[in-house]
Amino acid sequence: MDLSMVGIRLASGVVTPLIKHLFRTEGPGAGLVSDPVRLSPYAAFHEKGTLDAADLRTLADKLVAEALRTPGERRLPPGEEAGVATALAGTLYALGDITMGDVQAVRLDPVALARQLRKAAPYLGLSQDAELFYQDLLEVTCLHVLHFFTQRSTFVPSTLVEQSRLLHETVVKLDALLEQLLRRDLEDAEFERTYLADIVRTHSTLTIYGLDLDPAAARWPLDVAYISLEATTPLPRGTEDPRHGTDDPREFPGRFGAAPAEDVLTRIPRALLRGEAGSGKSTLIQWLAVSAARGGQGGRIPFILPLRTVTRHGERLPRLKDFLAAVGSPLAGEQPPGWEGRVMRAERALVLVDGLDEVPEAERARARDWLANLIGAYPGNRWLVTSRPSAVRQDWLADADFEELVLSPMNRTEVADFVERWHEAARTGHAGRDADLNARREQLLDSVRTKPDLARLATNPLLCGLICALHRERRGFLPSGRKELYTAALSMLLHRRDRERRVPLPELAEEPQLQLLQRLAYWLIRNGRTEMDQDRARALIADALPAVPAAARVLGDAPTVFQHFLERTGLLRTPTEDTVEFVHRTFQDFLGARAALDEGGLGELARHAGDDQWADVIRMAVAQGRPREREELIRVLLDQGSERSLLLALASLEYAAELSPALREEVEGQAARLVPPADITHAQLLGRLGPLVLDLLPGPRQAPTEEEAHLAVVAAGAVASDLAIPFLARYCDHPSPVVRETLAQLWRTFDSRQYFSEVIAHLDPPPDRLTVSSEAQLEALDGAAPPVIFATGELSHRALTDCLRRVRLEQLTLFDNRLLTDVEFLRGHDTLKSLSIAQCEAIRDLDGLIGLPLESAMLVVAGSLPLGAVTRSWRHLRRLTLEGSYADWSLHDLDPHVSLRSLRLARATPSLERLVHHRELRSLSLGQAPDKAGWEAIGRLQQLEHLELPAAARLDTPDAVRVPSVRDLVLTSPEPVRVPAYVDWAARHFPRANLG
């Protein structure tokens, strides 16, 4: 301790003679001070047995006097010397009252020891200046006291014993803590195995509508039934697609355009996914949960939170520790204490929040706060929230960094795939029953292709399943509209099961059953719920039974009727042991509308026009109402005057089989003021109203701005009917690249051949890059195809081979294809100048690339593949990117006449001596720091302008390296690279570079 720090210096040569008769010297001590003064009751005072107050007062007087002789300004006012000496003596006297060993004393610093002494003699009665002088003098004295303790003969042995005891205690505590942590980790791991197995058991099957004829076919494996749909995000208005201008497939994260919905959370950490009723949102939740439980999704632990379940009684949204209990998991309460928090803090969770629209509108702000608080506490996890499109405004979760996506309708290829799988499921569950099943499947596929109204209904997985079931049930006859479809589906579900099972039960007519079921539906709608307690359902049935005597006469009391609905109809299901819900929200809305009409509730329907949970109910009421009721309801919607009510009136027109021509014209006339739509959300909502909006949307000459043109194209694309293709074709030569890019993206929504021939082939100028994600699109390509193709997804070797026989490509990207094992389909493709391959993990043979006239190549392929013969055959190569483990590849494996302009070696960096042969190299990116020879080669690249290196390269750069041509220097590092060490290094070796 530096004594000058306390403002008082006591010269040892002067002080020691004053007090040496009180103490004896005992060895060199611990060296805390030079020539120290020591107080020791074991030396000169042993005859007295204790410290004498008079002796201490004499010592204190001398110490005060010596301290005041310190050069500089006098710190103690005149006349206060005696007071300070008295206080110091009294405090030192307290040494005899403090019980501690010498090891304990030395563990204290002088300030802490002074504090202990002052507690024993707290009162001083000094002025402020005297108090400060006294405190400094006491701390200096305590420093000498501590030194005295260190020189005692017992100090070192005592210290060793004390340290050994503390070390032993620490080891014991650490062992206990490690044992506790290990036991907790084992408990967590064991529970997670059980939990994940339960997720798979609970969510790995789906109900395929129309296949619940017997227990063997009631449920079908999710792996087989799941149809991969796409999630889309619109391009920002007024901006170009940021994918343009790069050959790196890693720059296509799915944040623009379209991506498979099940891959959303591998690319976007937080997503709000919107989709219509029956579009597959809940099925996607199941798929993601089961995928994670089986080790996919980065091995994350899934938490499924269907909001209709966790808020069914109006409860508060669950805290983290209540997640399992809130969804009725049979494992609730079995998890180790705090397990959920440990999963979330380790950033291992996949949180799937399903059905935001099923929370009452008044409670959604609270739901948002609940979600924001969870994310704030555990930000590093993955989050997916689903909702119907209009439930919340656009960018509702933007502040929480959520990306907004829309679940696309099924395109024709996906509809055909669904129909194929449905009929395969029928064959599996009912072998031999339908001899003509294949013929009926082909008949249905033909109907879906040729009948626009039917094709539009089939773009929804729920409705497509019902269409398949009705087509089989009615031997090929299909209803023409939604009302007829739902009516037929209800009839099928209420009667077909028991009839085809030949169950000997009393048969109850449809109408009494519908009367009771619609009471349940209307109660749920009025209360903003999709689930209710089973006790409440029985009570509602009991209240209604007197008015429906046929049901009571045939089936019995309310509990029996309720059980009949659960077991026999297929319309109700039990998500938990004490709740009940309709098998799908669509049936609830249809039956609720029926109840509203029966009760004369048109006023109540109209009052809820602004509530998105009532929108489908209102449209179903228009579909089922009598002409007077339809007119009254649509008139009320018009009179409300809001955009929402007007859109709802417009959307209801297609449900009105009979309506006054004047009223229809009035609705369409007023709707014209909503066109062009104001933003992307309005455009998509407008398009979902169907083909009737095509007559309202502006053509390219009526849309004066790029934004209006873009929104018109988005709205027409959302129509999802081939009737929109001629309208979209009118925009093929629009000057906006955003409009033309949107047209190219919409290809997957429509018939592949028709859309290609009428739109894609006429884009002028053609798109810089055309994305192909299905074999139907590959088959549609012909000589009019643009020369640049981005091929993504499971495209087969056969389909790619057939395509490349017709299309002469200049640039090709193969991305995210798990089917391809080789690239033989590229052999001899003599026009290909640029090739990128990434996320195609199954490829094990690259020989098909030998001899291609490539100028640019990027290979990101798994495994250790021999590459030398391939790259040596590329005699025109100018740009090369390699990422992966390529067996024994080096720069020697390039044609000796090749001079690269760009080189990226993203992982292991081979020997770089041959860089000197690439004097035209302008861009170099290395995944590892170069060795000395590599640095020397880099130093000789006088045209190098862009250099990317790991930050560790700074440590081994030879002093002689100077590359003044580098303008752009990028260091890859987890820490900031603008610190002085990096800046000085960059200035020394790359004097003209901008450091990034």
mmCIF file with all atom_site columns, N, CA, C and O in Angstrom, residues 696-726:
data_model
loop_
_atom_site.group_PDB
_atom_site.id
_atom_site.type_symbol
_atom_site.label_atom_id
_atom_site.label_alt_id
_atom_site.label_comp_id
_atom_site.label_asym_id
_atom_site.label_entity_id
_atom_site.label_seq_id
_atom_site.pdbx_PDB_ins_code
_atom_site.Cartn_x
_atom_site.Cartn_y
_atom_site.Cartn_z
_atom_site.occupancy
_atom_site.B_iso_or_equiv
_atom_site.pdbx_formal_charge
_atom_site.auth_seq_id
_atom_site.auth_comp_id
_atom_site.auth_asym_id
_atom_site.auth_atom_id
_atom_site.pdbx_PDB_model_num
ATOM 1   N N  . LEU A 1 696 ? -61.963 -4.787  -61.938 1.00 0.00 ? 696 LEU A N  1
ATOM 2   C CA . LEU A 1 696 ? -61.790 -3.536  -61.199 1.00 0.00 ? 696 LEU A CA 1
ATOM 3   C C  . LEU A 1 696 ? -60.345 -3.051  -61.202 1.00 0.00 ? 696 LEU A C  1
ATOM 4   O O  . LEU A 1 696 ? -60.090 -1.865  -60.986 1.00 0.00 ? 696 LEU A O  1
ATOM 5   N N  . LEU A 1 697 ? -59.405 -3.954  -61.409 1.00 0.00 ? 697 LEU A N  1
ATOM 6   C CA . LEU A 1 697 ? -57.993 -3.592  -61.308 1.00 0.00 ? 697 LEU A CA 1
ATOM 7   C C  . LEU A 1 697 ? -57.543 -2.825  -62.548 1.00 0.00 ? 697 LEU A C  1
ATOM 8   O O  . LEU A 1 697 ? -57.982 -3.105  -63.666 1.00 0.00 ? 697 LEU A O  1
ATOM 9   N N  . PRO A 1 698 ? -56.629 -1.866  -62.355 1.00 0.00 ? 698 PRO A N  1
ATOM 10  C CA . PRO A 1 698 ? -56.164 -1.085  -63.512 1.00 0.00 ? 698 PRO A CA 1
ATOM 11  C C  . PRO A 1 698 ? -55.196 -1.886  -64.374 1.00 0.00 ? 698 PRO A C  1
ATOM 12  O O  . PRO A 1 698 ? -54.386 -2.670  -63.873 1.00 0.00 ? 698 PRO A O  1
ATOM 13  N N  . GLY A 1 699 ? -55.286 -1.698  -65.681 1.00 0.00 ? 699 GLY A N  1
ATOM 14  C CA . GLY A 1 699 ? -54.298 -2.260  -66.577 1.00 0.00 ? 699 GLY A CA 1
ATOM 15  C C  . GLY A 1 699 ? -53.049 -1.409  -66.587 1.00 0.00 ? 699 GLY A C  1
ATOM 16  O O  . GLY A 1 699 ? -52.977 -0.371  -65.912 1.00 0.00 ? 699 GLY A O  1
ATOM 17  N N  . PRO A 1 700 ? -52.038 -1.802  -67.350 1.00 0.00 ? 700 PRO A N  1
ATOM 18  C CA . PRO A 1 700 ? -50.770 -1.048  -67.324 1.00 0.00 ? 700 PRO A CA 1
ATOM 19  C C  . PRO A 1 700 ? -50.914 0.409   -67.751 1.00 0.00 ? 700 PRO A C  1
ATOM 20  O O  . PRO A 1 700 ? -50.177 1.259   -67.278 1.00 0.00 ? 700 PRO A O  1
ATOM 21  N N  . ARG A 1 701 ? -51.890 0.721   -68.595 1.00 0.00 ? 701 ARG A N  1
ATOM 22  C CA . ARG A 1 701 ? -52.066 2.113   -69.019 1.00 0.00 ? 701 ARG A CA 1
ATOM 23  C C  . ARG A 1 701 ? -52.827 2.928   -67.982 1.00 0.00 ? 701 ARG A C  1
ATOM 24  O O  . ARG A 1 701 ? -52.728 4.158   -67.963 1.00 0.00 ? 701 ARG A O  1
ATOM 25  N N  . GLN A 1 702 ? -53.632 2.250   -67.146 1.00 0.00 ? 702 GLN A N  1
ATOM 26  C CA . GLN A 1 702 ? -54.406 2.956   -66.117 1.00 0.00 ? 702 GLN A CA 1
ATOM 27  C C  . GLN A 1 702 ? -53.641 3.079   -64.798 1.00 0.00 ? 702 GLN A C  1
ATOM 28  O O  . GLN A 1 702 ? -54.112 3.731   -63.868 1.00 0.00 ? 702 GLN A O  1
ATOM 29  N N  . ALA A 1 703 ? -52.485 2.430   -64.683 1.00 0.00 ? 703 ALA A N  1
ATOM 30  C CA . ALA A 1 703 ? -51.679 2.493   -63.456 1.00 0.00 ? 703 ALA A CA 1
ATOM 31  C C  . ALA A 1 703 ? -50.486 3.402   -63.716 1.00 0.00 ? 703 ALA A C  1
ATOM 32  O O  . ALA A 1 703 ? -49.457 2.961   -64.235 1.00 0.00 ? 703 ALA A O  1
ATOM 33  N N  . PRO A 1 704 ? -50.603 4.688   -63.394 1.00 0.00 ? 704 PRO A N  1
ATOM 34  C CA . PRO A 1 704 ? -49.558 5.646   -63.787 1.00 0.00 ? 704 PRO A CA 1
ATOM 35  C C  . PRO A 1 704 ? -48.245 5.472   -63.037 1.00 0.00 ? 704 PRO A C  1
ATOM 36  O O  . PRO A 1 704 ? -47.203 5.880   -63.531 1.00 0.00 ? 704 PRO A O  1
ATOM 37  N N  . THR A 1 705 ? -48.271 4.890   -61.832 1.00 0.00 ? 705 THR A N  1
ATOM 38  C CA . THR A 1 705 ? -47.038 4.777   -61.055 1.00 0.00 ? 705 THR A CA 1
ATOM 39  C C  . THR A 1 705 ? -46.605 3.323   -60.951 1.00 0.00 ? 705 THR A C  1
ATOM 40  O O  . THR A 1 705 ? -47.410 2.401   -61.114 1.00 0.00 ? 705 THR A O  1
ATOM 41  N N  . GLU A 1 706 ? -45.339 3.151   -60.670 1.00 0.00 ? 706 GLU A N  1
ATOM 42  C CA . GLU A 1 706 ? -44.803 1.797   -60.481 1.00 0.00 ? 706 GLU A CA 1
ATOM 43  C C  . GLU A 1 706 ? -45.504 1.097   -59.316 1.00 0.00 ? 706 GLU A C  1
ATOM 44  O O  . GLU A 1 706 ? -45.807 -0.096  -59.390 1.00 0.00 ? 706 GLU A O  1
ATOM 45  N N  . GLU A 1 707 ? -45.774 1.833   -58.243 1.00 0.00 ? 707 GLU A N  1
ATOM 46  C CA . GLU A 1 707 ? -46.410 1.233   -57.079 1.00 0.00 ? 707 GLU A CA 1
ATOM 47  C C  . GLU A 1 707 ? -47.805 0.731   -57.418 1.00 0.00 ? 707 GLU A C  1
ATOM 48  O O  . GLU A 1 707 ? -48.182 -0.384  -57.040 1.00 0.00 ? 707 GLU A O  1
ATOM 49  N N  . GLU A 1 708 ? -48.597 1.520   -58.140 1.00 0.00 ? 708 GLU A N  1
ATOM 50  C CA . GLU A 1 708 ? -49.936 1.081   -58.503 1.00 0.00 ? 708 GLU A CA 1
ATOM 51  C C  . GLU A 1 708 ? -49.891 -0.150  -59.398 1.00 0.00 ? 708 GLU A C  1
ATOM 52  O O  . GLU A 1 708 ? -50.706 -1.073  -59.261 1.00 0.00 ? 708 GLU A O  1
ATOM 53  N N  . ALA A 1 709 ? -48.943 -0.177  -60.318 1.00 0.00 ? 709 ALA A N  1
ATOM 54  C CA . ALA A 1 709 ? -48.815 -1.335  -61.199 1.00 0.00 ? 709 ALA A CA 1
ATOM 55  C C  . ALA A 1 709 ? -48.429 -2.582  -60.410 1.00 0.00 ? 709 ALA A C  1
ATOM 56  O O  . ALA A 1 709 ? -48.979 -3.671  -60.619 1.00 0.00 ? 709 ALA A O  1
ATOM 57  N N  . HIS A 1 710 ? -47.501 -2.401  -59.498 1.00 0.00 ? 710 HIS A N  1
ATOM 58  C CA . HIS A 1 710 ? -47.064 -3.543  -58.691 1.00 0.00 ? 710 HIS A CA 1
ATOM 59  C C  . HIS A 1 710 ? -48.207 -4.093  -57.853 1.00 0.00 ? 710 HIS A C  1
ATOM 60  O O  . HIS A 1 710 ? -48.434 -5.308  -57.778 1.00 0.00 ? 710 HIS A O  1
ATOM 61  N N  . LEU A 1 711 ? -48.998 -3.225  -57.224 1.00 0.00 ? 711 LEU A N  1
ATOM 62  C CA . LEU A 1 711 ? -50.102 -3.679  -56.384 1.00 0.00 ? 711 LEU A CA 1
ATOM 63  C C  . LEU A 1 711 ? -51.206 -4.320  -57.221 1.00 0.00 ? 711 LEU A C  1
ATOM 64  O O  . LEU A 1 711 ? -51.860 -5.271  -56.769 1.00 0.00 ? 711 LEU A O  1
ATOM 65  N N  . ALA A 1 712 ? -51.416 -3.838  -58.431 1.00 0.00 ? 712 ALA A N  1
ATOM 66  C CA . ALA A 1 712 ? -52.403 -4.478  -59.303 1.00 0.00 ? 712 ALA A CA 1
ATOM 67  C C  . ALA A 1 712 ? -51.982 -5.895  -59.655 1.00 0.00 ? 712 ALA A C  1
ATOM 68  O O  . ALA A 1 712 ? -52.801 -6.825  -59.666 1.00 0.00 ? 712 ALA A O  1
ATOM 69  N N  . VAL A 1 713 ? -50.705 -6.083  -59.923 1.00 0.00 ? 713 VAL A N  1
ATOM 70  C CA . VAL A 1 713 ? -50.196 -7.425  -60.237 1.00 0.00 ? 713 VAL A CA 1
ATOM 71  C C  . VAL A 1 713 ? -50.293 -8.340  -59.021 1.00 0.00 ? 713 VAL A C  1
ATOM 72  O O  . VAL A 1 713 ? -50.684 -9.511  -59.123 1.00 0.00 ? 713 VAL A O  1
ATOM 73  N N  . VAL A 1 714 ? -49.970 -7.816  -57.824 1.00 0.00 ? 714 VAL A N  1
ATOM 74  C CA . VAL A 1 714 ? -50.083 -8.613  -56.606 1.00 0.00 ? 714 VAL A CA 1
ATOM 75  C C  . VAL A 1 714 ? -51.529 -9.049  -56.376 1.00 0.00 ? 714 VAL A C  1
ATOM 76  O O  . VAL A 1 714 ? -51.815 -10.199 -56.053 1.00 0.00 ? 714 VAL A O  1
ATOM 77  N N  . ALA A 1 715 ? -52.458 -8.116  -56.562 1.00 0.00 ? 715 ALA A N  1
ATOM 78  C CA . ALA A 1 715 ? -53.879 -8.441  -56.356 1.00 0.00 ? 715 ALA A CA 1
ATOM 79  C C  . ALA A 1 715 ? -54.345 -9.496  -57.352 1.00 0.00 ? 715 ALA A C  1
ATOM 80  O O  . ALA A 1 715 ? -55.037 -10.457 -56.985 1.00 0.00 ? 715 ALA A O  1
ATOM 81  N N  . ALA A 1 716 ? -53.974 -9.349  -58.613 1.00 0.00 ? 716 ALA A N  1
ATOM 82  C CA . ALA A 1 716 ? -54.371 -10.342 -59.614 1.00 0.00 ? 716 ALA A CA 1
ATOM 83  C C  . ALA A 1 716 ? -53.741 -11.693 -59.325 1.00 0.00 ? 716 ALA A C  1
ATOM 84  O O  . ALA A 1 716 ? -54.375 -12.743 -59.505 1.00 0.00 ? 716 ALA A O  1
ATOM 85  N N  . GLY A 1 717 ? -52.507 -11.679 -58.859 1.00 0.00 ? 717 GLY A N  1
ATOM 86  C CA . GLY A 1 717 ? -51.864 -12.941 -58.505 1.00 0.00 ? 717 GLY A CA 1
ATOM 87  C C  . GLY A 1 717 ? -52.550 -13.644 -57.359 1.00 0.00 ? 717 GLY A C  1
ATOM 88  O O  . GLY A 1 717 ? -52.603 -14.872 -57.305 1.00 0.00 ? 717 GLY A O  1
ATOM 89  N N  . ALA A 1 718 ? -53.107 -12.861 -56.424 1.00 0.00 ? 718 ALA A N  1
ATOM 90  C CA . ALA A 1 718 ? -53.800 -13.455 -55.275 1.00 0.00 ? 718 ALA A CA 1
ATOM 91  C C  . ALA A 1 718 ? -55.133 -14.074 -55.661 1.00 0.00 ? 718 ALA A C  1
ATOM 92  O O  . ALA A 1 718 ? -55.699 -14.846 -54.879 1.00 0.00 ? 718 ALA A O  1
ATOM 93  N N  . VAL A 1 719 ? -55.638 -13.768 -56.849 1.00 0.00 ? 719 VAL A N  1
ATOM 94  C CA . VAL A 1 719 ? -56.878 -14.392 -57.312 1.00 0.00 ? 719 VAL A CA 1
ATOM 95  C C  . VAL A 1 719 ? -56.695 -15.901 -57.415 1.00 0.00 ? 719 VAL A C  1
ATOM 96  O O  . VAL A 1 719 ? -57.629 -16.679 -57.184 1.00 0.00 ? 719 VAL A O  1
ATOM 97  N N  . ALA A 1 720 ? -55.458 -16.348 -57.761 1.00 0.00 ? 720 ALA A N  1
ATOM 98  C CA . ALA A 1 720 ? -55.118 -17.769 -57.790 1.00 0.00 ? 720 ALA A CA 1
ATOM 99  C C  . ALA A 1 720 ? -56.047 -18.567 -58.702 1.00 0.00 ? 720 ALA A C  1
ATOM 100 O O  . ALA A 1 720 ? -56.379 -19.713 -58.434 1.00 0.00 ? 720 ALA A O  1
ATOM 101 N N  . SER A 1 721 ? -56.493 -17.960 -59.768 1.00 0.00 ? 721 SER A N  1
ATOM 102 C CA . SER A 1 721 ? -57.283 -18.634 -60.794 1.00 0.00 ? 721 SER A CA 1
ATOM 103 C C  . SER A 1 721 ? -56.630 -18.344 -62.129 1.00 0.00 ? 721 SER A C  1
ATOM 104 O O  . SER A 1 721 ? -56.126 -17.231 -62.367 1.00 0.00 ? 721 SER A O  1
ATOM 105 N N  . ASP A 1 722 ? -56.638 -19.336 -63.014 1.00 0.00 ? 722 ASP A N  1
ATOM 106 C CA . ASP A 1 722 ? -56.045 -19.118 -64.328 1.00 0.00 ? 722 ASP A CA 1
ATOM 107 C C  . ASP A 1 722 ? -56.762 -18.034 -65.115 1.00 0.00 ? 722 ASP A C  1
ATOM 108 O O  . ASP A 1 722 ? -56.243 -17.551 -66.129 1.00 0.00 ? 722 ASP A O  1
ATOM 109 N N  . LEU A 1 723 ? -57.941 -17.614 -64.643 1.00 0.00 ? 723 LEU A N  1
ATOM 110 C CA . LEU A 1 723 ? -58.617 -16.495 -65.277 1.00 0.00 ? 723 LEU A CA 1
ATOM 111 C C  . LEU A 1 723 ? -57.809 -15.207 -65.153 1.00 0.00 ? 723 LEU A C  1
ATOM 112 O O  . LEU A 1 723 ? -58.035 -14.246 -65.899 1.00 0.00 ? 723 LEU A O  1
ATOM 113 N N  . ALA A 1 724 ? -56.870 -15.176 -64.193 1.00 0.00 ? 724 ALA A N  1
ATOM 114 C CA . ALA A 1 724 ? -56.043 -13.978 -63.998 1.00 0.00 ? 724 ALA A CA 1
ATOM 115 C C  . ALA A 1 724 ? -54.883 -13.911 -64.981 1.00 0.00 ? 724 ALA A C  1
ATOM 116 O O  . ALA A 1 724 ? -54.250 -12.861 -65.114 1.00 0.00 ? 724 ALA A O  1
ATOM 117 N N  . ILE A 1 725 ? -54.569 -15.001 -65.665 1.00 0.00 ? 725 ILE A N  1
ATOM 118 C CA . ILE A 1 725 ? -53.381 -15.019 -66.528 1.00 0.00 ? 725 ILE A CA 1
ATOM 119 C C  . ILE A 1 725 ? -53.463 -13.981 -67.641 1.00 0.00 ? 725 ILE A C  1
ATOM 120 O O  . ILE A 1 725 ? -52.493 -13.229 -67.869 1.00 0.00 ? 725 ILE A O  1
ATOM 121 N N  . PRO A 1 726 ? -54.582 -13.864 -68.379 1.00 0.00 ? 726 PRO A N  1
ATOM 122 C CA . PRO A 1 726 ? -54.628 -12.823 -69.417 1.00 0.00 ? 726 PRO A CA 1
ATOM 123 C C  . PRO A 1 726 ? -54.424 -11.416 -68.865 1.00 0.00 ? 726 PRO A C  1
ATOM 124 O O  . PRO A 1 726 ? -53.786 -10.572 -69.516 1.00 0.00 ? 726 PRO A O  1
#
